[in-house]
Coordinates of C-alpha atoms and ligand atoms in Angstrom, one line a residue:
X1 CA -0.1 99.5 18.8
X2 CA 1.9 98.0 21.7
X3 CA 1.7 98.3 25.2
X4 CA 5.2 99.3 25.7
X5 CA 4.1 102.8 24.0
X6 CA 4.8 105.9 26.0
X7 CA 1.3 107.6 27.1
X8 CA 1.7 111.4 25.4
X9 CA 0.7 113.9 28.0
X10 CA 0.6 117.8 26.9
X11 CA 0.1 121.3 28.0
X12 CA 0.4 124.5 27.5
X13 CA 3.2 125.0 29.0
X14 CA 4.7 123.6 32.5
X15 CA 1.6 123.3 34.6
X16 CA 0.9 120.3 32.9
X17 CA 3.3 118.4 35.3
X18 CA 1.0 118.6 38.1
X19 CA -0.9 116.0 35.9
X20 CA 2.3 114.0 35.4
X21 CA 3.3 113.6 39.1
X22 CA -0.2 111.9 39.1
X23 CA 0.6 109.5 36.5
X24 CA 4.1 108.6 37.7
X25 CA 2.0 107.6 41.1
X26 CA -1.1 106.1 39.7
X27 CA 0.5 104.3 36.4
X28 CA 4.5 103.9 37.5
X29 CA 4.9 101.4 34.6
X30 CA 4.1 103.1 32.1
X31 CA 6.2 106.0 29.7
X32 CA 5.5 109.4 29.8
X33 CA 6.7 112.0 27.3
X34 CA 5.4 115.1 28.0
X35 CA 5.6 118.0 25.9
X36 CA 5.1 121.9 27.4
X37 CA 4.2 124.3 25.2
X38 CA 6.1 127.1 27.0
X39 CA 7.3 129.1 23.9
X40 CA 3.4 130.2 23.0
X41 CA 2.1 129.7 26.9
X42 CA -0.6 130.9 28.2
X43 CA -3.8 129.7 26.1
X44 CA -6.4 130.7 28.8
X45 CA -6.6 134.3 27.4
X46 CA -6.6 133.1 23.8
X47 CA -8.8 132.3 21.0
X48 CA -10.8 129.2 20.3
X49 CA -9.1 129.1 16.9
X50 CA -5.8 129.8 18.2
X51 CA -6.0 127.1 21.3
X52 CA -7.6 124.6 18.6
X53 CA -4.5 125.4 16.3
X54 CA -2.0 124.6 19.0
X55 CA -3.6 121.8 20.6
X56 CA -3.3 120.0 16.8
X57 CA 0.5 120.9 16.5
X58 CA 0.7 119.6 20.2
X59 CA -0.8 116.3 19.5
X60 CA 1.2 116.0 16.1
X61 CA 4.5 116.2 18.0
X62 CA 3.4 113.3 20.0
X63 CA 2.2 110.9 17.6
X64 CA 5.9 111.2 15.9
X65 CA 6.3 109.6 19.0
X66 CA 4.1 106.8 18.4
X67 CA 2.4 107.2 21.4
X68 CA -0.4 104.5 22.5
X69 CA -2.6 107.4 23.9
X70 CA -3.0 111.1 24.3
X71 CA -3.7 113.5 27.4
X72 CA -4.6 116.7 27.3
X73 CA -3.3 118.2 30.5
X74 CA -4.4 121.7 30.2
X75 CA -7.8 122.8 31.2
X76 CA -8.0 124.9 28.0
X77 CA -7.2 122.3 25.6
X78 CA -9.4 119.9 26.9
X79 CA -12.6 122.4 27.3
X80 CA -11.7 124.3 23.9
X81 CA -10.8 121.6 21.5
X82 CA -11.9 118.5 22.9
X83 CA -14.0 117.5 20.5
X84 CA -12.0 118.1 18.0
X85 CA -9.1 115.6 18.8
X86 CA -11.5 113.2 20.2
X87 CA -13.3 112.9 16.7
X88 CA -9.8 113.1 14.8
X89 CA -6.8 111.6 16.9
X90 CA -6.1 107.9 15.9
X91 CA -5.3 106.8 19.3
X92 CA -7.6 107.3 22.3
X93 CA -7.5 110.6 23.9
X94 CA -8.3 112.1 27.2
X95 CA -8.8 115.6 28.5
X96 CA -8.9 116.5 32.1
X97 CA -13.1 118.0 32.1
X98 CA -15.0 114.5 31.4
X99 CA -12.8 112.3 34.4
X100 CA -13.4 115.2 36.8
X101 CA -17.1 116.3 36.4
X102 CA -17.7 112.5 36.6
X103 CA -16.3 112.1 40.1
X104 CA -17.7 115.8 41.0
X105 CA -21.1 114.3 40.1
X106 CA -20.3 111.1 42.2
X107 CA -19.5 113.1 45.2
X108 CA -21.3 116.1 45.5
X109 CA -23.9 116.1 48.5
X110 CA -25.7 119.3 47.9
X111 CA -25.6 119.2 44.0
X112 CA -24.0 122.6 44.5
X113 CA -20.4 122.4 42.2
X114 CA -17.9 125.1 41.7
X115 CA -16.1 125.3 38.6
X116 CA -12.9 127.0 38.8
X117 CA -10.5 127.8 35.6
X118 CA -9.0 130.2 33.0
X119 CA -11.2 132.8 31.6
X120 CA -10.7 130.3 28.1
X121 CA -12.8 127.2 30.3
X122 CA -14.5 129.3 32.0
X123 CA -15.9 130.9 28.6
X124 CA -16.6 127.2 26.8
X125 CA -18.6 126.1 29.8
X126 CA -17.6 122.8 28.9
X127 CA -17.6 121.5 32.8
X128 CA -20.7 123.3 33.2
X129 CA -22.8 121.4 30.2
X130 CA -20.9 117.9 30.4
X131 CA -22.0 117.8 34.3
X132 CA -25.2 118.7 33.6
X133 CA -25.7 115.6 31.0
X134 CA -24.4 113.8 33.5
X135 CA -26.8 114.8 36.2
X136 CA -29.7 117.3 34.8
X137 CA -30.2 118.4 38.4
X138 CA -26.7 119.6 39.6
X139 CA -26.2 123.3 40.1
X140 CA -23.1 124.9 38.9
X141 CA -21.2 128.1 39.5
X142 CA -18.5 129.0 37.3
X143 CA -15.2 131.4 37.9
X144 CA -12.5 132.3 36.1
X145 CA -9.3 133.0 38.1
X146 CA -6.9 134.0 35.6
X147 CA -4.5 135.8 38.4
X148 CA -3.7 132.3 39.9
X149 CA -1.6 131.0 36.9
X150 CA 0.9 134.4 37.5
X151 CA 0.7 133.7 41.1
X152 CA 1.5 130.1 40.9
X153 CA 4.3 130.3 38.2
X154 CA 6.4 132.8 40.9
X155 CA 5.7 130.7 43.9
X156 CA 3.3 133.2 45.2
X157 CA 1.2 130.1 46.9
X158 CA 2.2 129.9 50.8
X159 CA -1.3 129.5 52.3
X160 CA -0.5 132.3 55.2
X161 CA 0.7 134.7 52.6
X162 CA -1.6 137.4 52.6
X163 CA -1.2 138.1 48.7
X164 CA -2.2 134.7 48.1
X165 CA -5.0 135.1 50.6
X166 CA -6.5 138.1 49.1
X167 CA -6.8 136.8 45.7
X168 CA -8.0 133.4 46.9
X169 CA -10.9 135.1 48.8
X170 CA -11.8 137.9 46.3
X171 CA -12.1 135.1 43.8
X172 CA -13.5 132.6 45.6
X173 CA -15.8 134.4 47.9
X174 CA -19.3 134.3 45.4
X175 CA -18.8 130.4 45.0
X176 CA -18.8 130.0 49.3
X177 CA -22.0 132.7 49.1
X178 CA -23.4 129.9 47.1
X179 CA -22.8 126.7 49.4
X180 CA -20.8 124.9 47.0
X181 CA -19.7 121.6 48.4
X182 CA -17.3 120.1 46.1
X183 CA -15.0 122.7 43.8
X184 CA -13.5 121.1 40.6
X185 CA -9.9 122.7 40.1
X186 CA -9.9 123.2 36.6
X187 CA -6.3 124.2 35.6
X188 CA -3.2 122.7 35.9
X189 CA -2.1 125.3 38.2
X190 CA -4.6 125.3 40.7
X191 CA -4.0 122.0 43.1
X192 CA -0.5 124.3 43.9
X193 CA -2.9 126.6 45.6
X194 CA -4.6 123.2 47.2
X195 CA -3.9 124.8 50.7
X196 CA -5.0 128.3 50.3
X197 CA -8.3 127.1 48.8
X198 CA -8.8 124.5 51.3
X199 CA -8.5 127.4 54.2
X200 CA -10.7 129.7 52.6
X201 CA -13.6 127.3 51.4
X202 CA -13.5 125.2 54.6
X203 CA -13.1 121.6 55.7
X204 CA -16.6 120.5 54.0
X205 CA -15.9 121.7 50.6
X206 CA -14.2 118.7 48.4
X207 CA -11.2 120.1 46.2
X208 CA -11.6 117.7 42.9
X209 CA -7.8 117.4 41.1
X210 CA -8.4 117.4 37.4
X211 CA -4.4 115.9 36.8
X212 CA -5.4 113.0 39.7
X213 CA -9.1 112.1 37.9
X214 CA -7.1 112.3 34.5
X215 CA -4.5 109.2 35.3
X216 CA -7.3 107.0 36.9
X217 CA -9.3 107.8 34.3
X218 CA -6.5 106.8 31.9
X219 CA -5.7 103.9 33.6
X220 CA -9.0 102.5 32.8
X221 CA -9.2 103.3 29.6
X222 CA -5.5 102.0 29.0
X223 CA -7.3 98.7 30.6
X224 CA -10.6 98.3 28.7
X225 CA -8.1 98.7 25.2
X226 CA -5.5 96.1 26.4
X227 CA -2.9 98.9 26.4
X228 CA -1.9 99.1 30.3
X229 CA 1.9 98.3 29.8
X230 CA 3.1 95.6 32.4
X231 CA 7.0 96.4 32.6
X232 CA 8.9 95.8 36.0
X233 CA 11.4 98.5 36.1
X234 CA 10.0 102.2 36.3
X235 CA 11.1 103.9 32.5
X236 CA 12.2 107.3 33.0
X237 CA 10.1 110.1 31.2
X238 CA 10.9 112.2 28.4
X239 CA 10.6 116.0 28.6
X240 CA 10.0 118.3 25.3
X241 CA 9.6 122.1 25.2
X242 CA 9.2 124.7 22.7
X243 CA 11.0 127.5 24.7
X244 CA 14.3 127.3 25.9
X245 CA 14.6 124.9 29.0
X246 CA 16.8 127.2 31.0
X247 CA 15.6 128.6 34.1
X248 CA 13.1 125.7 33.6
X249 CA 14.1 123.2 36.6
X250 CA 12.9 125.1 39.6
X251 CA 8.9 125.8 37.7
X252 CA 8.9 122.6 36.9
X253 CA 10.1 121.0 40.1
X254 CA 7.1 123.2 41.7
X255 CA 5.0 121.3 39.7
X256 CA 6.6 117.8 39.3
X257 CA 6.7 117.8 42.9
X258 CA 10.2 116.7 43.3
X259 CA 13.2 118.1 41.7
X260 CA 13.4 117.7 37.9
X261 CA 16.5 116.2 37.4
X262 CA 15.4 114.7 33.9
X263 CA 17.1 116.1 30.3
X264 CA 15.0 118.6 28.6
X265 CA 14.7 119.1 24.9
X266 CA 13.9 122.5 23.0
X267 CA 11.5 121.7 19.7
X268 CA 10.2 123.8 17.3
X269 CA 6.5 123.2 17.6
X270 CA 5.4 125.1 14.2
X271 CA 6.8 122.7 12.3
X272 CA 4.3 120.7 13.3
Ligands
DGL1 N1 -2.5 125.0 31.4 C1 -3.6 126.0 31.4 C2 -4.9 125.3 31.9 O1 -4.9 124.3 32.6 C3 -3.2 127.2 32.3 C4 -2.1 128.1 31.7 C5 -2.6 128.7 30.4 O2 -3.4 129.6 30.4 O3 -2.1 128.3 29.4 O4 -5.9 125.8 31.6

Protein backbone atom coordinates (compact mmCIF):
# COMPACT_ATOMS: atom_id res chain seq x y z
CA UNK A 1 0.00 0.00 0.00
CA UNK A 2 1.40 3.46 -0.84
CA UNK A 3 1.13 6.63 0.65
CA UNK A 4 0.01 8.38 -2.38
CA UNK A 5 -3.50 6.39 -1.85
CA UNK A 6 -6.61 8.41 -1.57
CA UNK A 7 -8.17 8.15 2.10
CA UNK A 8 -12.00 6.71 1.31
CA UNK A 9 -14.41 8.68 3.23
CA UNK A 10 -18.32 7.67 3.10
CA UNK A 11 -21.75 8.41 4.12
CA UNK A 12 -25.01 8.03 3.85
CA UNK A 13 -25.60 10.47 1.81
CA UNK A 14 -24.28 14.24 1.62
CA UNK A 15 -23.78 15.08 5.26
CA UNK A 16 -20.80 13.24 5.17
CA UNK A 17 -18.99 16.38 3.77
CA UNK A 18 -19.06 18.14 6.97
CA UNK A 19 -16.35 15.44 7.73
CA UNK A 20 -14.48 16.16 4.57
CA UNK A 21 -14.16 20.01 4.97
CA UNK A 22 -12.33 18.76 8.13
CA UNK A 23 -9.92 16.57 6.32
CA UNK A 24 -9.21 19.03 3.45
CA UNK A 25 -8.13 21.43 6.62
CA UNK A 26 -6.47 19.02 8.96
CA UNK A 27 -4.75 16.51 6.11
CA UNK A 28 -4.55 19.02 2.84
CA UNK A 29 -2.01 16.51 1.25
CA UNK A 30 -3.76 13.88 1.15
CA UNK A 31 -6.72 12.47 -1.56
CA UNK A 32 -10.06 12.17 -0.72
CA UNK A 33 -12.77 10.29 -2.62
CA UNK A 34 -15.82 10.49 -1.04
CA UNK A 35 -18.77 8.48 -1.85
CA UNK A 36 -22.63 9.70 -0.68
CA UNK A 37 -24.96 7.28 -0.61
CA UNK A 38 -27.79 9.67 -1.48
CA UNK A 39 -29.86 7.21 -3.72
CA UNK A 40 -30.86 4.94 -0.37
CA UNK A 41 -30.30 8.03 2.23
CA UNK A 42 -31.35 8.21 5.33
CA UNK A 43 -30.03 5.07 7.43
CA UNK A 44 -30.90 6.68 10.94
CA UNK A 45 -34.48 5.25 10.74
CA UNK A 46 -33.26 1.91 9.29
CA UNK A 47 -32.45 -1.53 10.32
CA UNK A 48 -29.25 -2.87 11.73
CA UNK A 49 -29.23 -5.36 8.90
CA UNK A 50 -30.11 -2.94 6.33
CA UNK A 51 -27.36 -0.17 7.55
CA UNK A 52 -24.77 -3.17 7.93
CA UNK A 53 -25.76 -4.21 4.30
CA UNK A 54 -25.05 -0.74 2.95
CA UNK A 55 -22.13 0.15 4.91
CA UNK A 56 -20.36 -3.29 3.11
CA UNK A 57 -21.50 -2.15 -0.55
CA UNK A 58 -20.16 1.39 0.63
CA UNK A 59 -16.78 0.19 1.61
CA UNK A 60 -16.58 -2.20 -1.53
CA UNK A 61 -16.98 0.79 -3.86
CA UNK A 62 -13.98 2.32 -2.24
CA UNK A 63 -11.58 -0.34 -2.12
CA UNK A 64 -12.00 -0.54 -6.12
CA UNK A 65 -10.40 2.47 -5.46
CA UNK A 66 -7.47 1.15 -3.76
CA UNK A 67 -7.86 3.28 -1.00
CA UNK A 68 -5.02 3.30 1.90
CA UNK A 69 -7.77 3.73 4.55
CA UNK A 70 -11.52 3.96 5.24
CA UNK A 71 -13.82 6.55 7.09
CA UNK A 72 -16.94 6.10 8.11
CA UNK A 73 -18.52 9.50 8.12
CA UNK A 74 -22.01 8.78 9.17
CA UNK A 75 -22.96 8.42 12.69
CA UNK A 76 -25.02 5.41 11.81
CA UNK A 77 -22.51 3.45 10.06
CA UNK A 78 -19.93 3.88 12.46
CA UNK A 79 -22.30 3.07 15.77
CA UNK A 80 -24.28 0.17 13.74
CA UNK A 81 -21.60 -1.65 11.84
CA UNK A 82 -18.53 -0.72 13.26
CA UNK A 83 -17.38 -3.75 14.25
CA UNK A 84 -18.10 -5.32 11.52
CA UNK A 85 -15.73 -3.43 9.02
CA UNK A 86 -13.19 -3.03 11.69
CA UNK A 87 -12.89 -6.92 12.06
CA UNK A 88 -13.21 -7.43 8.07
CA UNK A 89 -11.81 -4.34 6.02
CA UNK A 90 -8.17 -5.01 4.80
CA UNK A 91 -7.08 -1.51 5.30
CA UNK A 92 -7.52 0.40 8.56
CA UNK A 93 -10.80 1.85 9.26
CA UNK A 94 -12.24 4.60 11.29
CA UNK A 95 -15.70 5.61 12.36
CA UNK A 96 -16.56 8.95 13.80
CA UNK A 97 -17.86 7.37 17.78
CA UNK A 98 -14.27 6.07 19.11
CA UNK A 99 -12.19 9.64 18.13
CA UNK A 100 -15.04 11.63 19.65
CA UNK A 101 -15.98 9.94 22.99
CA UNK A 102 -12.16 9.86 23.50
CA UNK A 103 -11.79 13.64 23.43
CA UNK A 104 -15.40 13.99 25.27
CA UNK A 105 -13.75 11.86 28.00
CA UNK A 106 -10.60 14.18 27.93
CA UNK A 107 -12.60 17.20 28.37
CA UNK A 108 -15.55 16.82 30.32
CA UNK A 109 -15.42 18.61 33.76
CA UNK A 110 -18.49 17.36 35.38
CA UNK A 111 -18.51 13.78 33.86
CA UNK A 112 -21.96 14.77 32.70
CA UNK A 113 -21.91 14.02 28.51
CA UNK A 114 -24.75 14.47 26.08
CA UNK A 115 -24.97 12.27 23.26
CA UNK A 116 -26.82 13.57 20.41
CA UNK A 117 -27.80 11.47 17.07
CA UNK A 118 -30.27 9.65 14.83
CA UNK A 119 -32.78 7.46 16.52
CA UNK A 120 -30.26 4.40 14.55
CA UNK A 121 -27.06 5.72 17.20
CA UNK A 122 -29.10 6.59 19.55
CA UNK A 123 -30.69 2.92 19.61
CA UNK A 124 -26.95 1.07 19.48
CA UNK A 125 -25.74 3.14 22.43
CA UNK A 126 -22.54 2.73 20.95
CA UNK A 127 -21.20 6.33 22.41
CA UNK A 128 -22.82 5.55 25.49
CA UNK A 129 -20.83 2.04 26.22
CA UNK A 130 -17.46 2.93 24.40
CA UNK A 131 -17.27 6.13 26.84
CA UNK A 132 -18.06 4.30 29.64
CA UNK A 133 -14.94 1.74 28.94
CA UNK A 134 -13.20 4.57 28.64
CA UNK A 135 -14.06 6.19 31.89
CA UNK A 136 -16.41 3.79 34.14
CA UNK A 137 -17.55 6.93 36.02
CA UNK A 138 -18.87 9.31 33.23
CA UNK A 139 -22.54 9.84 33.15
CA UNK A 140 -24.30 9.92 29.83
CA UNK A 141 -27.60 11.13 28.50
CA UNK A 142 -28.62 10.10 25.15
CA UNK A 143 -31.17 11.83 22.46
CA UNK A 144 -32.17 11.17 19.36
CA UNK A 145 -33.00 14.23 17.13
CA UNK A 146 -34.16 12.76 13.98
CA UNK A 147 -35.99 16.28 12.86
CA UNK A 148 -32.57 18.00 12.55
CA UNK A 149 -31.36 16.00 9.42
CA UNK A 150 -34.88 17.42 7.48
CA UNK A 151 -34.07 20.71 8.93
CA UNK A 152 -30.58 20.87 7.99
CA UNK A 153 -30.90 19.35 4.45
CA UNK A 154 -33.43 22.60 3.57
CA UNK A 155 -31.30 25.16 5.22
CA UNK A 156 -33.68 25.46 8.08
CA UNK A 157 -30.51 26.32 10.47
CA UNK A 158 -30.33 30.28 11.03
CA UNK A 159 -29.74 30.41 14.82
CA UNK A 160 -32.57 33.32 15.20
CA UNK A 161 -35.07 31.31 13.27
CA UNK A 162 -37.68 30.48 15.54
CA UNK A 163 -38.39 26.95 13.76
CA UNK A 164 -34.95 26.08 14.26
CA UNK A 165 -35.18 27.37 17.81
CA UNK A 166 -38.10 25.43 18.86
CA UNK A 167 -36.89 22.13 17.73
CA UNK A 168 -33.43 22.83 19.21
CA UNK A 169 -34.91 23.49 22.68
CA UNK A 170 -37.70 20.86 22.69
CA UNK A 171 -34.90 18.42 21.88
CA UNK A 172 -32.36 19.62 23.73
CA UNK A 173 -34.01 20.89 26.78
CA UNK A 174 -33.80 17.23 29.11
CA UNK A 175 -29.96 17.08 28.40
CA UNK A 176 -29.56 21.09 29.89
CA UNK A 177 -32.09 19.73 32.94
CA UNK A 178 -29.23 17.34 33.37
CA UNK A 179 -26.06 19.74 33.52
CA UNK A 180 -24.38 18.31 30.70
CA UNK A 181 -21.12 20.03 30.12
CA UNK A 182 -19.67 18.76 26.97
CA UNK A 183 -22.38 17.48 24.08
CA UNK A 184 -20.92 15.11 21.46
CA UNK A 185 -22.65 15.93 17.92
CA UNK A 186 -23.15 12.67 16.68
CA UNK A 187 -24.34 13.02 13.03
CA UNK A 188 -22.93 14.50 10.19
CA UNK A 189 -25.65 17.01 10.14
CA UNK A 190 -25.51 18.41 13.35
CA UNK A 191 -22.18 20.89 13.57
CA UNK A 192 -24.67 22.95 10.73
CA UNK A 193 -26.82 23.56 13.70
CA UNK A 194 -23.32 24.46 15.71
CA UNK A 195 -24.94 27.95 16.39
CA UNK A 196 -28.39 27.11 17.46
CA UNK A 197 -27.05 24.54 19.85
CA UNK A 198 -24.42 26.75 21.14
CA UNK A 199 -27.36 29.50 22.08
CA UNK A 200 -29.59 27.18 23.66
CA UNK A 201 -27.01 25.07 25.76
CA UNK A 202 -24.95 28.03 26.79
CA UNK A 203 -21.34 29.24 26.68
CA UNK A 204 -20.13 26.36 29.26
CA UNK A 205 -21.36 23.50 27.38
CA UNK A 206 -18.45 22.10 24.89
CA UNK A 207 -19.92 21.18 21.36
CA UNK A 208 -17.58 17.93 20.32
CA UNK A 209 -17.49 17.70 16.19
CA UNK A 210 -17.42 13.99 15.37
CA UNK A 211 -16.16 14.99 11.34
CA UNK A 212 -13.16 17.32 13.28
CA UNK A 213 -12.12 14.35 15.96
CA UNK A 214 -12.39 11.93 12.87
CA UNK A 215 -9.46 13.64 10.62
CA UNK A 216 -7.10 14.11 13.72
CA UNK A 217 -7.79 10.90 14.60
CA UNK A 218 -6.98 9.70 11.13
CA UNK A 219 -4.10 11.70 10.84
CA UNK A 220 -2.59 9.72 13.58
CA UNK A 221 -3.41 6.65 12.66
CA UNK A 222 -2.25 7.42 8.91
CA UNK A 223 1.15 8.35 11.07
CA UNK A 224 1.72 5.37 13.41
CA UNK A 225 1.15 3.04 9.81
CA UNK A 226 3.67 5.08 7.64
CA UNK A 227 0.76 6.05 5.34
CA UNK A 228 0.50 10.02 5.90
CA UNK A 229 1.16 11.03 2.18
CA UNK A 230 3.82 13.85 1.90
CA UNK A 231 2.86 15.52 -1.54
CA UNK A 232 3.33 19.38 -2.08
CA UNK A 233 0.59 20.30 -4.30
CA UNK A 234 -3.05 20.00 -2.76
CA UNK A 235 -4.83 16.84 -5.10
CA UNK A 236 -8.33 17.64 -5.81
CA UNK A 237 -11.03 15.21 -4.37
CA UNK A 238 -13.14 12.89 -6.10
CA UNK A 239 -16.96 12.87 -5.58
CA UNK A 240 -19.19 9.62 -6.19
CA UNK A 241 -22.95 9.32 -5.64
CA UNK A 242 -25.60 6.85 -6.12
CA UNK A 243 -28.43 9.37 -6.95
CA UNK A 244 -28.36 11.63 -9.60
CA UNK A 245 -26.03 14.64 -8.81
CA UNK A 246 -28.34 17.33 -9.93
CA UNK A 247 -29.75 19.75 -7.64
CA UNK A 248 -26.70 18.35 -5.67
CA UNK A 249 -24.22 21.55 -5.54
CA UNK A 250 -26.03 23.91 -3.27
CA UNK A 251 -26.56 20.58 -0.23
CA UNK A 252 -23.44 19.90 -0.71
CA UNK A 253 -21.84 23.34 -0.67
CA UNK A 254 -23.93 23.67 2.78
CA UNK A 255 -21.93 21.05 3.94
CA UNK A 256 -18.53 21.36 2.21
CA UNK A 257 -18.51 24.75 3.43
CA UNK A 258 -17.48 26.42 0.24
CA UNK A 259 -19.09 26.00 -3.02
CA UNK A 260 -18.73 22.58 -4.67
CA UNK A 261 -17.38 23.25 -7.80
CA UNK A 262 -15.78 19.67 -8.17
CA UNK A 263 -17.32 16.92 -10.97
CA UNK A 264 -19.73 14.53 -9.61
CA UNK A 265 -20.20 10.99 -10.66
CA UNK A 266 -23.62 8.90 -10.45
CA UNK A 267 -22.74 4.92 -9.52
CA UNK A 268 -24.81 2.16 -9.10
CA UNK A 269 -24.05 1.10 -5.57
CA UNK A 270 -25.84 -2.52 -5.74
CA UNK A 271 -23.52 -3.69 -7.82
CA UNK A 272 -21.46 -3.74 -5.21
N1 LIG B 1 -25.33 10.56 8.00
C1 LIG B 1 -26.31 10.20 9.03
C2 LIG B 1 -25.57 10.16 10.39
O1 LIG B 1 -24.55 10.79 10.57
C3 LIG B 1 -27.48 11.14 9.07
C4 LIG B 1 -28.43 11.00 7.89
C5 LIG B 1 -29.05 9.61 7.83
O2 LIG B 1 -29.94 9.28 8.64
O3 LIG B 1 -28.65 8.85 6.98
O4 LIG B 1 -26.02 9.49 11.28
Amino acid sequence: MSSENAIGVFDSGLGGLSAVKEFLRVLPQEKIIYFGDTGRVPYGTRSRDTIRKYAVQDTNFLLKHNVKMIVAACGTVSSVAGDLLRETLPVPYTGVVNPTAYTAVRVTRNGKIGVIGTAATVNSHSYKLRLQKLEPRVKVYEQACPLFVPLVENGVIDRCDIITMSVVARYLSPLKEQGVDTLILGCTHFPLLREAIHDFMGPNVRLIDSGLETAVYAAKVLGKEKLLCTRFEQPQPEFYVSDTPDGFTSVAGLFLGRNMEHAVTQIDIEAY
